[in-house]
């Protein structure tokens, strides 16, 4: 496709191919520059045969869509190409990654620790930790400008430790992680669509006493759940609203005025029996301008340094409304025409359709909450999430029936007003117990109705038996025609809850890092204080018990091939990868020290450890970078 870039630097493949001829240590340094520019790249680029309705992307062809998959309790995000469903990359977020050193490099540890609350920091410190090494991701969502993806960021929640993270889409790496104070277990996450993101809306699911400092332990009636708006640019909490019931999922409109969130447990119980006793729960509607005005007017209390408003049912606030819907709703999905939000029934076989435009009248006191519901079609057993094709149809995942149900929104509205029409268009079996579903570009005003994924919780007999723990099954469905067609089964590991499908024209990742990236600012400052030029010098700085080793890497050699320290020294190794070509990552692994980090092309990274064992310890590059990759190594000599 014409918009695809041609790599201006040599590809890893052509480098390796020509490696035998040029693999002399002396001749290699020159490869870092533009000497062999123009080789490779272009022939690898082609177009997926998606237009034919085939999910077959031939070898050497590339996909039309990026899929961003949550990794569930693996704590990561995965990039999947569509329609091939090939897993392209994993982005470590809340997890500790052995391959890249995420959670081990000084740079990642700073990102993972700086946004934690003082209480969490103190608690971790007692265990000798600076951060958690685990997370439970559910809802990856890219940033928007004017109702469509702008390619800046992807945000994701960690339900297990009440955090959210931001991933930079230019380098596909996590750059910010914050814990949400006053809240407990962030589940639903969606972004402001208009004018831009803007706010990242986060649902604190479980109800707790606020502040959660030991008060009201046994008095659940005093617990609250908290809806948080984070400023996606600064990654600071903008405001919070206390809510009745357990917040589940949320979504924003296309006008920047309202968000909605589904809540279960309006009973405010603590056991399953108590939580499901009432046939009715609710969705909460948040009026953004009214919330901002209330904060400005000083109506919020400051708790943990954050403005917290009381939007609970009994408070009868002018910025929240409670729309009654059947028991235990789950998914909350805004339609790409900007008109509706679908509240998925879960325990009820229905989806309740709320019209955003009615909310003006609701807040003006002209209509009731129930009058905002314009349709309530019966979909099947266990409707969880709904997605869209941009042609007026909705697709709802039904967990108990193991189906994706296609239905027409306009017909569902007609049916509600008494007309004899059947909004259901087709039901297709999926395998099995589907959770989330999402279609290509469906969460933008550019929904294009080509592909849909059904993220099934069970795979049972669909794959080779791999033991008692089975993979999930992410299925691809072609929705471009009248009838949905199942075209692919994809085994995945624990546990993609949700995924978004983004056209490749929306994202422009880099091939190599920019040396001006703020990511390297700390290392540059440290090097400067040590009188070291990060991009040129290979130097060992001794500072009392601390040793800082600055080295460059150019395939296939480190700039320092041996350094000597004293047993007990705290060693910081800083590696700057001077190779300036696509796909030429190096690594730094220190044998016997649990150290293994990635250094991408033109990146710097550092790791700190104690060298407490006298002897010879080899370090090596673990990223296969060259015909002489095995030789890319050096020795740390530790004196007794
Ligand atoms: S939500 S299906 Cu987080 Cu449905 Cu998992
Ligand atoms: Cu550098 Cu392998």
Coordinates of C-alpha atoms and ligand atoms in Angstrom, one line a residue:
X1 CA 0.0 0.0 0.0
X2 CA 1.4 3.4 -1.0
X3 CA 1.1 4.9 2.5
X4 CA 3.5 2.3 3.9
X5 CA 6.9 3.7 4.6
X6 CA 10.0 2.3 3.0
X7 CA 12.5 1.7 5.6
X8 CA 15.4 4.2 5.2
X9 CA 17.7 2.0 7.0
X10 CA 18.9 -1.6 6.5
X11 CA 16.6 -4.3 7.7
X12 CA 17.8 -6.9 10.2
X13 CA 17.2 -9.5 7.5
X14 CA 19.4 -8.0 4.9
X15 CA 22.0 -7.3 7.5
X16 CA 22.1 -10.9 8.6
X17 CA 22.1 -12.0 5.0
X18 CA 25.2 -10.0 4.2
X19 CA 26.7 -10.6 7.6
X20 CA 29.1 -13.3 6.5
X21 CA 30.8 -11.0 4.0
X22 CA 31.1 -8.0 6.3
X23 CA 31.5 -9.5 9.6
X24 CA 34.8 -8.2 10.6
X25 CA 34.9 -6.3 13.9
X26 CA 36.7 -3.4 12.3
X27 CA 34.3 -2.9 9.4
X28 CA 31.2 -3.0 11.4
X29 CA 31.0 0.4 13.1
X30 CA 30.2 2.1 9.8
X31 CA 27.0 0.1 9.5
X32 CA 25.4 2.2 12.2
X33 CA 25.0 5.1 9.8
X34 CA 23.5 5.4 6.4
X35 CA 26.2 3.4 4.6
X36 CA 23.9 0.6 3.5
X37 CA 20.7 2.7 3.5
X38 CA 18.1 1.7 1.0
X39 CA 18.5 -2.1 1.3
X40 CA 15.5 -4.2 2.3
X41 CA 12.1 -3.3 3.6
X42 CA 10.1 -2.5 0.6
X43 CA 9.7 -6.1 -0.7
X44 CA 8.2 -7.1 2.7
X45 CA 5.3 -4.7 2.3
X46 CA 2.1 -5.7 0.6
X47 CA -1.6 -5.6 1.3
X48 CA -3.7 -8.1 3.1
X49 CA -6.2 -9.8 1.0
X50 CA -8.9 -8.6 3.3
X51 CA -11.0 -7.1 0.5
X52 CA -11.8 -10.6 -0.7
X53 CA -13.3 -11.4 2.7
X54 CA -10.4 -13.8 3.4
X55 CA -8.4 -13.8 6.6
X56 CA -5.5 -15.2 4.7
X57 CA -2.5 -12.9 4.8
X58 CA 0.1 -14.5 2.7
X59 CA 3.8 -14.7 3.8
X60 CA 5.4 -11.3 3.2
X61 CA 2.1 -9.5 3.2
X62 CA 1.1 -7.3 6.1
X63 CA -2.1 -6.8 7.9
X64 CA -4.6 -4.0 7.5
X65 CA -5.4 -3.5 11.2
X66 CA -3.7 -3.4 14.5
X67 CA -5.5 -5.2 17.2
X68 CA -4.7 -4.2 20.8
X69 CA -5.4 -7.1 23.1
X70 CA -5.6 -7.0 26.8
X71 CA -3.4 -9.7 28.3
X72 CA -5.8 -10.1 31.3
X73 CA -4.0 -11.4 34.4
X74 CA -0.8 -11.8 32.5
X75 CA -0.6 -8.0 33.1
X76 CA 0.5 -7.1 29.5
X77 CA -0.9 -5.8 26.3
X78 CA -0.5 -7.7 23.0
X79 CA -0.5 -6.4 19.5
X80 CA -2.3 -8.7 17.0
X81 CA -2.4 -8.2 13.3
X82 CA -5.8 -8.5 11.6
X83 CA -7.1 -10.2 9.7
X84 CA -4.3 -12.7 10.1
X85 CA -4.7 -12.8 13.9
X86 CA -0.9 -13.2 14.1
X87 CA 0.5 -12.0 17.5
X88 CA 3.0 -9.3 16.5
X89 CA 4.3 -8.0 19.8
X90 CA 3.8 -8.0 23.5
X91 CA 3.9 -4.8 25.5
X92 CA 4.8 -5.4 29.1
X93 CA 2.8 -3.1 31.3
X94 CA 2.1 -4.3 34.9
X95 CA 4.0 -7.5 34.6
X96 CA 7.7 -8.3 35.0
X97 CA 9.1 -9.2 31.5
X98 CA 12.1 -11.5 31.3
X99 CA 12.7 -10.7 27.6
X100 CA 12.9 -6.9 27.8
X101 CA 13.8 -6.3 31.5
X102 CA 10.6 -4.4 32.0
X103 CA 10.3 -4.2 35.8
X104 CA 14.1 -4.5 36.1
X105 CA 15.7 -1.6 34.2
X106 CA 16.0 1.6 36.2
X107 CA 13.9 3.4 33.7
X108 CA 10.9 1.0 33.9
X109 CA 11.2 0.8 37.7
X110 CA 10.8 4.5 37.8
X111 CA 7.7 4.4 35.6
X112 CA 6.2 1.5 37.7
X113 CA 6.9 3.1 41.1
X114 CA 6.6 6.9 40.8
X115 CA 2.8 7.0 40.4
X116 CA 1.9 4.8 43.4
X117 CA 0.3 6.3 46.5
X118 CA 2.5 7.0 49.5
X119 CA 0.6 4.2 51.4
X120 CA 1.3 1.6 48.7
X121 CA 5.0 2.7 48.5
X122 CA 5.4 2.3 52.2
X123 CA 3.7 -1.1 52.2
X124 CA 5.9 -2.3 49.3
X125 CA 9.0 -1.0 51.0
X126 CA 8.3 -3.2 54.0
X127 CA 8.6 -6.1 51.6
X128 CA 11.7 -4.8 50.0
X129 CA 9.9 -3.9 46.8
X130 CA 9.3 -0.7 44.8
X131 CA 6.4 -1.9 42.8
X132 CA 4.1 -4.8 42.1
X133 CA 5.2 -7.2 39.4
X134 CA 1.7 -8.3 38.4
X135 CA -1.5 -6.8 37.0
X136 CA -4.9 -7.7 35.6
X137 CA -5.6 -5.8 32.4
X138 CA -9.0 -5.6 30.9
X139 CA -9.8 -2.7 28.6
X140 CA -7.1 -1.3 26.2
X141 CA -8.3 2.0 24.6
X142 CA -6.5 4.3 22.3
X143 CA -6.6 8.1 22.6
X144 CA -9.1 10.1 20.5
X145 CA -9.2 13.4 18.7
X146 CA -12.7 14.4 17.4
X147 CA -14.2 10.9 17.7
X148 CA -11.5 8.8 16.1
X149 CA -8.1 7.4 17.0
X150 CA -5.2 9.9 16.9
X151 CA -2.3 7.5 17.4
X152 CA -0.9 9.1 20.5
X153 CA -1.6 6.7 23.4
X154 CA -3.3 3.6 24.5
X155 CA -4.6 3.4 28.1
X156 CA -5.3 0.3 30.1
X157 CA -6.5 -0.6 33.6
X158 CA -5.0 -2.9 36.2
X159 CA -8.0 -4.2 38.2
X160 CA -5.8 -6.1 40.7
X161 CA -3.8 -3.1 42.0
X162 CA -6.1 -0.2 41.1
X163 CA -3.9 1.3 38.5
X164 CA -4.0 2.6 35.0
X165 CA -1.2 2.8 32.5
X166 CA -0.4 4.7 29.4
X167 CA 1.4 3.2 26.4
X168 CA 3.0 5.5 23.8
X169 CA 2.0 4.3 20.4
X170 CA 5.0 5.7 18.7
X171 CA 7.3 3.3 20.4
X172 CA 4.7 0.8 21.8
X173 CA 6.1 1.0 25.3
X174 CA 4.5 2.0 28.6
X175 CA 5.4 5.5 29.7
X176 CA 3.2 6.2 32.7
X177 CA 1.6 4.1 35.4
X178 CA -0.5 5.6 38.2
X179 CA -2.5 4.2 41.1
X180 CA -5.9 5.7 41.5
X181 CA -6.4 6.8 45.1
X182 CA -9.6 6.4 47.2
X183 CA -10.7 3.7 44.8
X184 CA -10.5 -0.1 44.7
X185 CA -10.0 -2.4 41.7
X186 CA -10.2 -0.3 38.5
X187 CA -12.3 -2.3 36.0
X188 CA -14.1 -0.3 33.3
X189 CA -11.9 2.2 31.3
X190 CA -12.9 4.4 28.4
X191 CA -11.6 7.6 26.9
X192 CA -13.2 10.9 26.2
X193 CA -13.9 11.1 22.5
X194 CA -14.6 14.7 21.9
X195 CA -12.9 17.1 21.6
X196 CA -10.0 14.8 22.5
X197 CA -8.6 12.5 25.2
X198 CA -8.7 14.4 27.5
X199 CA -10.2 12.4 30.3
X200 CA -9.6 8.7 30.8
X201 CA -12.7 7.4 32.7
X202 CA -12.0 4.7 35.3
X203 CA -14.5 2.6 37.2
X204 CA -13.5 1.6 40.7
X205 CA -15.5 -1.6 41.0
X206 CA -15.4 -2.8 44.6
X207 CA -17.0 -0.7 47.3
X208 CA -14.8 0.4 50.2
X209 CA -14.9 2.9 53.1
X210 CA -13.3 6.2 51.9
X211 CA -10.8 6.9 53.2
X212 CA -9.9 3.2 53.5
X213 CA -7.9 3.5 56.7
X214 CA -9.7 1.1 59.1
X215 CA -12.9 2.9 59.6
X216 CA -16.3 1.3 58.9
X217 CA -14.8 -2.1 58.3
X218 CA -18.0 -4.0 59.1
X219 CA -20.4 -1.4 57.9
X220 CA -20.9 -2.1 54.1
X221 CA -23.7 0.5 53.9
X222 CA -20.9 3.1 54.3
X223 CA -18.8 1.7 51.5
X224 CA -18.7 3.5 48.2
X225 CA -17.4 2.9 44.7
X226 CA -15.6 5.7 42.9
X227 CA -15.7 7.0 39.3
X228 CA -12.4 8.7 38.3
X229 CA -11.5 11.0 35.5
X230 CA -7.8 11.1 34.8
X231 CA -6.2 13.7 32.6
X232 CA -4.7 11.6 29.9
X233 CA -2.0 14.2 29.1
X234 CA -0.7 14.7 32.6
X235 CA -1.8 11.3 34.0
X236 CA -3.0 13.1 37.1
X237 CA -6.5 12.5 38.6
X238 CA -8.8 15.4 37.6
X239 CA -11.8 14.5 39.8
X240 CA -13.7 11.6 41.4
X241 CA -17.4 11.0 42.0
X242 CA -18.8 8.7 44.7
X243 CA -21.4 6.3 43.2
X244 CA -24.0 3.9 44.6
X245 CA -23.6 0.3 43.6
X246 CA -20.6 -1.5 42.1
X247 CA -19.2 0.3 39.0
X248 CA -18.6 -2.1 36.2
X249 CA -18.1 -0.8 32.6
X250 CA -18.3 2.7 31.2
X251 CA -18.3 4.6 27.9
X252 CA -18.3 8.2 26.7
X253 CA -20.5 9.9 24.1
X254 CA -19.2 11.6 20.9
X255 CA -20.1 15.1 22.1
X256 CA -17.9 15.4 25.2
X257 CA -21.0 15.9 27.4
X258 CA -21.9 12.6 29.1
X259 CA -20.5 9.3 30.1
X260 CA -22.5 6.3 31.3
X261 CA -21.4 3.4 33.6
X262 CA -23.2 0.2 34.3
X263 CA -23.5 -0.8 38.0
X264 CA -24.4 -4.1 39.6
X265 CA -25.1 -4.6 43.3
X266 CA -27.5 -1.6 43.7
X267 CA -28.4 -3.7 46.8
X268 CA -24.9 -2.7 48.2
X269 CA -24.5 -6.2 49.7
X270 CA -21.3 -8.1 50.1
X271 CA -22.3 -11.7 49.2
X272 CA -23.5 -13.1 45.8
X273 CA -27.0 -13.6 47.3
X274 CA -27.2 -10.0 48.6
X275 CA -25.8 -8.5 45.4
X276 CA -28.4 -10.2 43.1
X277 CA -31.4 -10.0 45.4
X278 CA -33.1 -7.1 43.6
X279 CA -34.4 -7.6 40.0
X280 CA -33.2 -4.1 39.2
X281 CA -29.8 -2.4 39.1
X282 CA -28.8 0.8 37.3
X283 CA -26.6 2.7 35.0
X284 CA -25.1 6.0 36.2
X285 CA -25.0 9.0 33.9
X286 CA -22.3 11.5 34.5
X287 CA -22.7 15.1 33.3
X288 CA -19.2 16.3 32.6
X289 CA -19.8 20.0 32.5
X290 CA -21.9 19.8 35.7
X291 CA -19.1 17.9 37.4
X292 CA -16.5 20.4 36.4
X293 CA -18.7 23.2 37.6
X294 CA -19.3 21.5 41.0
X295 CA -15.6 21.0 41.5
X296 CA -15.0 24.7 40.6
X297 CA -17.7 25.8 43.0
X298 CA -15.8 24.0 45.8
X299 CA -18.4 21.3 46.3
X300 CA -15.8 18.5 46.4
X301 CA -14.1 17.2 49.5
X302 CA -10.3 16.8 49.2
X303 CA -9.5 13.2 50.0
X304 CA -5.9 12.0 49.4
X305 CA -5.3 15.2 47.6
X306 CA -8.1 14.6 45.1
X307 CA -11.4 16.4 44.6
X308 CA -14.2 13.9 45.4
X309 CA -17.8 14.8 44.8
X310 CA -20.8 12.9 46.2
X311 CA -22.8 11.6 43.3
X312 CA -24.6 8.8 45.2
X313 CA -28.3 8.2 44.7
X314 CA -29.3 9.7 48.0
X315 CA -27.3 12.8 47.4
X316 CA -29.5 13.7 44.4
X317 CA -26.7 15.6 42.8
X318 CA -27.1 17.7 39.8
X319 CA -24.3 15.9 38.0
X320 CA -25.4 12.2 38.3
X321 CA -28.6 10.4 37.3
X322 CA -29.5 6.7 37.9
X323 CA -31.3 4.9 35.1
X324 CA -32.9 1.7 36.3
X325 CA -32.1 -1.4 34.2
X326 CA -32.5 -5.1 34.9
X327 CA -30.4 -7.0 37.3
X328 CA -26.6 -7.1 37.0
X329 CA -25.8 -5.3 33.8
X330 CA -22.2 -5.5 32.4
X331 CA -21.0 -4.0 29.1
X332 CA -21.5 -0.3 28.2
X333 CA -20.9 0.5 24.6
X334 CA -21.5 3.8 22.7
X335 CA -22.7 3.4 19.1
X336 CA -20.4 5.0 16.4
X337 CA -23.3 7.2 15.1
X338 CA -22.9 9.1 18.3
X339 CA -26.6 8.6 19.2
X340 CA -26.9 5.7 21.7
X341 CA -25.2 3.8 24.5
X342 CA -25.9 0.1 24.9
X343 CA -26.3 -1.3 28.4
X344 CA -25.8 -5.1 28.3
X345 CA -28.1 -7.1 30.5
X346 CA -25.9 -10.1 31.6
X347 CA -28.5 -11.6 34.0
X348 CA -31.3 -10.1 31.9
X349 CA -31.5 -11.3 28.2
X350 CA -31.9 -7.7 27.1
X351 CA -29.8 -4.8 26.0
X352 CA -31.1 -1.4 27.1
X353 CA -30.5 1.3 24.6
X354 CA -30.2 4.8 26.0
X355 CA -30.3 7.8 23.7
X356 CA -27.6 10.4 24.6
X357 CA -29.8 13.3 23.3
X358 CA -32.5 12.5 25.9
X359 CA -30.1 13.2 28.7
X360 CA -30.3 17.0 28.2
X361 CA -34.1 16.7 29.0
X362 CA -33.4 14.3 31.8
X363 CA -31.0 16.8 33.5
X364 CA -33.5 19.6 32.8
X365 CA -36.1 17.6 34.7
X366 CA -38.4 17.3 31.7
X367 CA -38.4 13.5 31.4
X368 CA -37.8 10.5 33.7
X369 CA -34.8 8.2 33.8
X370 CA -36.9 5.4 32.2
X371 CA -37.8 7.6 29.3
X372 CA -34.2 7.7 28.3
X373 CA -34.4 4.1 27.3
X374 CA -35.5 4.0 23.7
X375 CA -35.1 0.2 23.0
X376 CA -34.7 -3.0 25.0
X377 CA -34.4 -5.9 22.5
X378 CA -34.2 -9.5 23.8
X379 CA -30.9 -10.8 22.6
X380 CA -30.3 -14.1 24.2
X381 CA -28.9 -15.5 27.5
X382 CA -26.2 -13.5 29.1
X383 CA -25.6 -10.4 26.9
X384 CA -22.2 -9.0 27.9
X385 CA -20.8 -6.6 25.3
X386 CA -22.0 -4.9 22.1
X387 CA -20.1 -3.7 19.1
X388 CA -21.1 -2.1 15.8
X389 CA -20.6 -2.1 12.0
X390 CA -21.3 1.5 11.2
X391 CA -24.3 0.4 9.1
X392 CA -26.9 0.6 11.9
X393 CA -26.3 -2.9 13.2
X394 CA -25.2 -4.0 16.7
X395 CA -23.4 -7.2 17.6
X396 CA -23.8 -8.5 21.1
X397 CA -21.8 -11.3 22.8
X398 CA -24.0 -13.6 24.7
X399 CA -22.1 -15.6 27.3
X400 CA -24.5 -18.4 28.2
X401 CA -25.7 -19.1 24.6
X402 CA -22.1 -18.8 23.3
X403 CA -23.2 -16.7 20.4
X404 CA -22.7 -13.3 18.7
X405 CA -26.1 -11.8 17.9
X406 CA -26.5 -9.3 15.1
X407 CA -29.4 -6.9 15.5
X408 CA -30.6 -3.7 13.9
X409 CA -30.7 -0.7 16.2
X410 CA -33.5 1.2 14.3
X411 CA -35.7 -1.9 14.3
X412 CA -35.2 -2.4 18.0
X413 CA -36.4 1.2 18.6
X414 CA -39.4 0.6 16.3
X415 CA -40.2 -2.6 18.2
X416 CA -40.1 -0.7 21.5
X417 CA -42.6 1.7 20.2
X418 CA -45.0 -1.1 19.4
X419 CA -44.2 -2.0 15.8
X420 CA -44.2 -5.6 14.9
X421 CA -40.6 -6.0 13.7
X422 CA -37.9 -8.4 14.7
X423 CA -34.6 -6.6 15.2
X424 CA -32.5 -9.8 15.3
X425 CA -30.7 -10.4 12.0
X426 CA -28.5 -13.4 12.7
X427 CA -27.1 -15.5 15.6
X428 CA -23.8 -17.2 15.1
X429 CA -22.2 -19.9 17.4
X430 CA -18.9 -19.1 18.9
X431 CA -16.6 -21.5 20.9
X432 CA -17.2 -21.0 23.7
X433 CA -18.6 -18.6 26.4
X434 CA -17.8 -15.4 24.7
X435 CA -16.9 -12.3 26.8
X436 CA -16.0 -9.2 24.9
X437 CA -16.6 -8.6 21.2
X438 CA -15.3 -5.7 19.1
X439 CA -15.4 -4.8 15.5
X440 CA -12.9 -2.9 13.3
X441 CA -12.9 0.8 14.1
X442 CA -16.3 0.2 15.9
X443 CA -15.5 2.6 18.8
X444 CA -14.9 5.5 16.5
X445 CA -17.1 7.6 14.1
X446 CA -15.2 5.7 11.3
X447 CA -16.6 2.2 12.2
X448 CA -16.0 0.2 9.0
X449 CA -17.8 -3.1 9.6
X450 CA -15.2 -5.5 8.2
X451 CA -14.0 -7.7 11.0
X452 CA -15.3 -8.7 14.4
X453 CA -13.5 -10.6 17.1
X454 CA -15.2 -12.8 19.7
X455 CA -13.0 -13.3 22.7
X456 CA -14.2 -16.7 24.1
X457 CA -13.4 -17.6 27.6
X458 CA -13.3 -21.4 27.0
X459 CA -11.8 -23.3 24.1
X460 CA -12.4 -26.9 25.4
X461 CA -12.1 -29.2 22.4
X462 CA -11.0 -26.6 19.7
X463 CA -7.3 -27.1 20.1
X464 CA -4.8 -29.8 20.9
X465 CA -5.1 -30.7 24.6
X466 CA -2.4 -28.8 26.5
X467 CA -3.4 -30.1 29.9
X468 CA -5.9 -28.9 32.5
X469 CA -5.3 -25.3 31.8
X470 CA -6.7 -24.5 28.4
X471 CA -6.1 -21.4 26.2
X472 CA -8.8 -18.9 25.5
X473 CA -10.2 -18.8 21.9
X474 CA -10.2 -15.5 20.1
X475 CA -12.3 -16.0 17.0
X476 CA -12.4 -13.8 13.9
X477 CA -15.7 -13.2 12.2
X478 CA -16.2 -11.5 8.8
X479 CA -19.0 -9.1 9.1
X480 CA -18.6 -7.3 5.8
X481 CA -21.6 -9.1 4.2
X482 CA -25.2 -9.7 5.1
X483 CA -24.2 -12.9 7.0
X484 CA -21.5 -13.2 9.7
X485 CA -18.9 -15.8 8.8
X486 CA -16.5 -17.4 11.3
X487 CA -13.1 -17.5 9.7
X488 CA -10.4 -18.1 12.3
X489 CA -9.8 -19.7 15.7
X490 CA -7.0 -18.2 17.7
X491 CA -5.6 -19.7 20.9
X492 CA -4.5 -17.1 23.5
X493 CA -3.1 -17.1 26.9
X494 CA -4.7 -15.7 30.1
X495 CA -6.8 -13.8 29.4
X496 CA -7.8 -11.3 26.7
X497 CA -10.9 -9.6 28.1
X498 CA -11.2 -7.0 25.5
X499 CA -9.5 -5.8 22.3
X500 CA -9.8 -2.8 20.0
X501 CA -9.2 -3.0 16.3
X502 CA -7.5 0.1 14.8
X503 CA -6.9 0.7 11.1
X504 CA -3.1 0.8 10.4
X505 CA -3.4 4.3 8.9
X506 CA -4.1 5.6 12.4
X507 CA -0.8 4.6 13.9
X508 CA 2.8 5.6 12.9
X509 CA 5.3 3.8 15.1
X510 CA 9.0 4.6 14.8
X511 CA 11.6 2.1 13.6
X512 CA 14.4 3.4 15.8
X513 CA 14.3 5.6 18.9
X514 CA 15.0 9.2 18.7
X515 CA 18.0 10.2 20.8
X516 CA 16.0 13.3 21.8
X517 CA 13.3 11.1 23.4
X518 CA 12.6 12.3 27.0
X519 CA 12.9 8.6 27.9
X520 CA 16.7 9.1 28.1
X521 CA 16.7 12.4 30.0
X522 CA 17.6 10.8 33.3
X523 CA 20.4 8.8 31.9
X524 CA 21.7 11.8 30.0
X525 CA 21.7 13.9 33.2
X526 CA 23.5 11.1 35.2
X527 CA 26.1 10.8 32.4
X528 CA 26.6 14.5 32.3
X529 CA 27.2 14.6 36.0
X530 CA 29.8 11.9 35.5
X531 CA 31.4 13.7 32.6
X532 CA 30.4 11.0 30.2
X533 CA 29.0 11.4 26.7
X534 CA 26.4 8.7 26.5
X535 CA 26.6 8.4 22.7
X536 CA 30.3 8.2 22.4
X537 CA 32.1 7.2 25.6
X538 CA 32.9 3.9 27.2
X539 CA 33.9 4.6 30.7
X540 CA 33.8 3.2 34.2
X541 CA 33.0 5.7 37.0
X542 CA 33.9 4.8 40.6
X543 CA 31.9 6.6 43.2
X544 CA 32.6 5.0 46.6
X545 CA 30.8 1.7 46.8
X546 CA 29.0 2.5 43.5
X547 CA 30.3 1.8 40.1
X548 CA 28.7 3.1 36.9
X549 CA 29.7 1.4 33.7
X550 CA 28.8 3.3 30.6
X551 CA 29.1 1.3 27.4
X552 CA 27.9 1.6 23.8
X553 CA 26.9 -1.3 21.6
X554 CA 27.4 -1.7 17.9
X555 CA 26.8 -5.1 16.4
X556 CA 28.6 -7.4 17.3
X557 CA 30.5 -5.8 20.2
X558 CA 30.0 -3.9 23.4
X559 CA 32.1 -0.8 23.8
X560 CA 33.6 -2.3 27.0
X561 CA 34.6 -5.9 27.0
X562 CA 35.8 -6.1 30.6
X563 CA 35.5 -4.1 33.8
X564 CA 36.6 -4.8 37.3
X565 CA 34.7 -4.1 40.5
X566 CA 35.1 -5.1 44.2
X567 CA 32.8 -7.6 45.8
X568 CA 29.8 -5.8 47.3
X569 CA 29.9 -2.9 44.8
X570 CA 26.6 -1.6 43.6
X571 CA 27.0 -1.7 39.8
X572 CA 24.9 0.3 37.4
X573 CA 25.4 -0.7 33.7
X574 CA 24.2 1.8 31.1
X575 CA 24.1 0.6 27.6
X576 CA 23.6 2.9 24.6
X577 CA 22.8 1.1 21.4
X578 CA 24.4 3.1 18.6
X579 CA 23.1 0.9 15.8
X580 CA 20.7 3.0 13.8
X581 CA 18.8 0.5 11.8
X582 CA 15.4 -1.1 11.9
X583 CA 15.1 -4.2 14.1
X584 CA 18.6 -4.1 15.5
X585 CA 18.0 -4.5 19.2
X586 CA 20.8 -5.6 21.5
X587 CA 20.5 -7.0 25.0
X588 CA 22.6 -7.0 28.1
X589 CA 22.5 -10.2 30.2
X590 CA 24.8 -10.6 33.3
X591 CA 25.1 -14.3 33.9
X592 CA 24.2 -15.5 37.4
X593 CA 22.8 -12.1 38.4
X594 CA 19.2 -12.3 37.1
X595 CA 20.0 -9.4 34.8
X596 CA 18.5 -9.3 31.3
X597 CA 17.5 -6.1 29.5
X598 CA 16.6 -4.9 26.0
X599 CA 18.3 -1.9 24.3
X600 CA 16.5 -1.0 21.1
X601 CA 18.2 0.7 18.2
X602 CA 19.3 4.2 19.3
X603 CA 18.1 3.6 22.9
X604 CA 19.8 3.8 26.2
X605 CA 18.8 1.6 29.1
X606 CA 20.3 0.9 32.5
X607 CA 20.2 -1.7 35.3
X608 CA 21.6 -1.8 38.8
X609 CA 22.6 -4.8 40.8
X610 CA 25.1 -5.8 43.5
X611 CA 28.1 -7.7 42.4
X612 CA 28.7 -9.7 45.6
X613 CA 30.4 -12.8 44.2
X614 CA 34.1 -12.7 43.5
X615 CA 35.0 -14.3 40.2
X616 CA 34.6 -14.0 36.5
X617 CA 31.1 -13.2 35.3
X618 CA 30.4 -13.0 31.6
X619 CA 27.9 -10.7 30.2
X620 CA 26.4 -11.2 26.7
X621 CA 23.9 -9.8 24.2
X622 CA 20.8 -12.0 24.3
X623 CA 19.1 -10.5 21.3
X624 CA 20.3 -12.3 18.2
X625 CA 21.7 -9.4 16.3
X626 CA 24.5 -10.5 14.0
X627 CA 26.4 -13.5 12.6
X628 CA 28.8 -12.8 15.4
X629 CA 26.1 -12.4 18.0
X630 CA 27.4 -15.3 20.1
X631 CA 30.7 -13.5 20.4
X632 CA 29.0 -10.2 21.6
X633 CA 30.1 -10.5 25.2
X634 CA 32.4 -9.3 27.9
X635 CA 33.6 -10.0 31.5
X636 CA 32.8 -8.5 34.8
X637 CA 35.8 -9.3 37.0
X638 CA 34.8 -9.2 40.7
X639 CA 37.7 -8.9 43.1
X640 CA 37.4 -10.5 46.6
Ligands
LIG1 S1 -15.1 -7.1 31.2 S2 -15.5 -10.0 29.6 CU1 -13.4 -6.5 32.1 CU2 -16.6 -8.0 30.2 CU3 -14.0 -9.0 30.9
LIG2 CU1 23.9 -7.7 20.1 CU2 23.2 -10.0 20.0

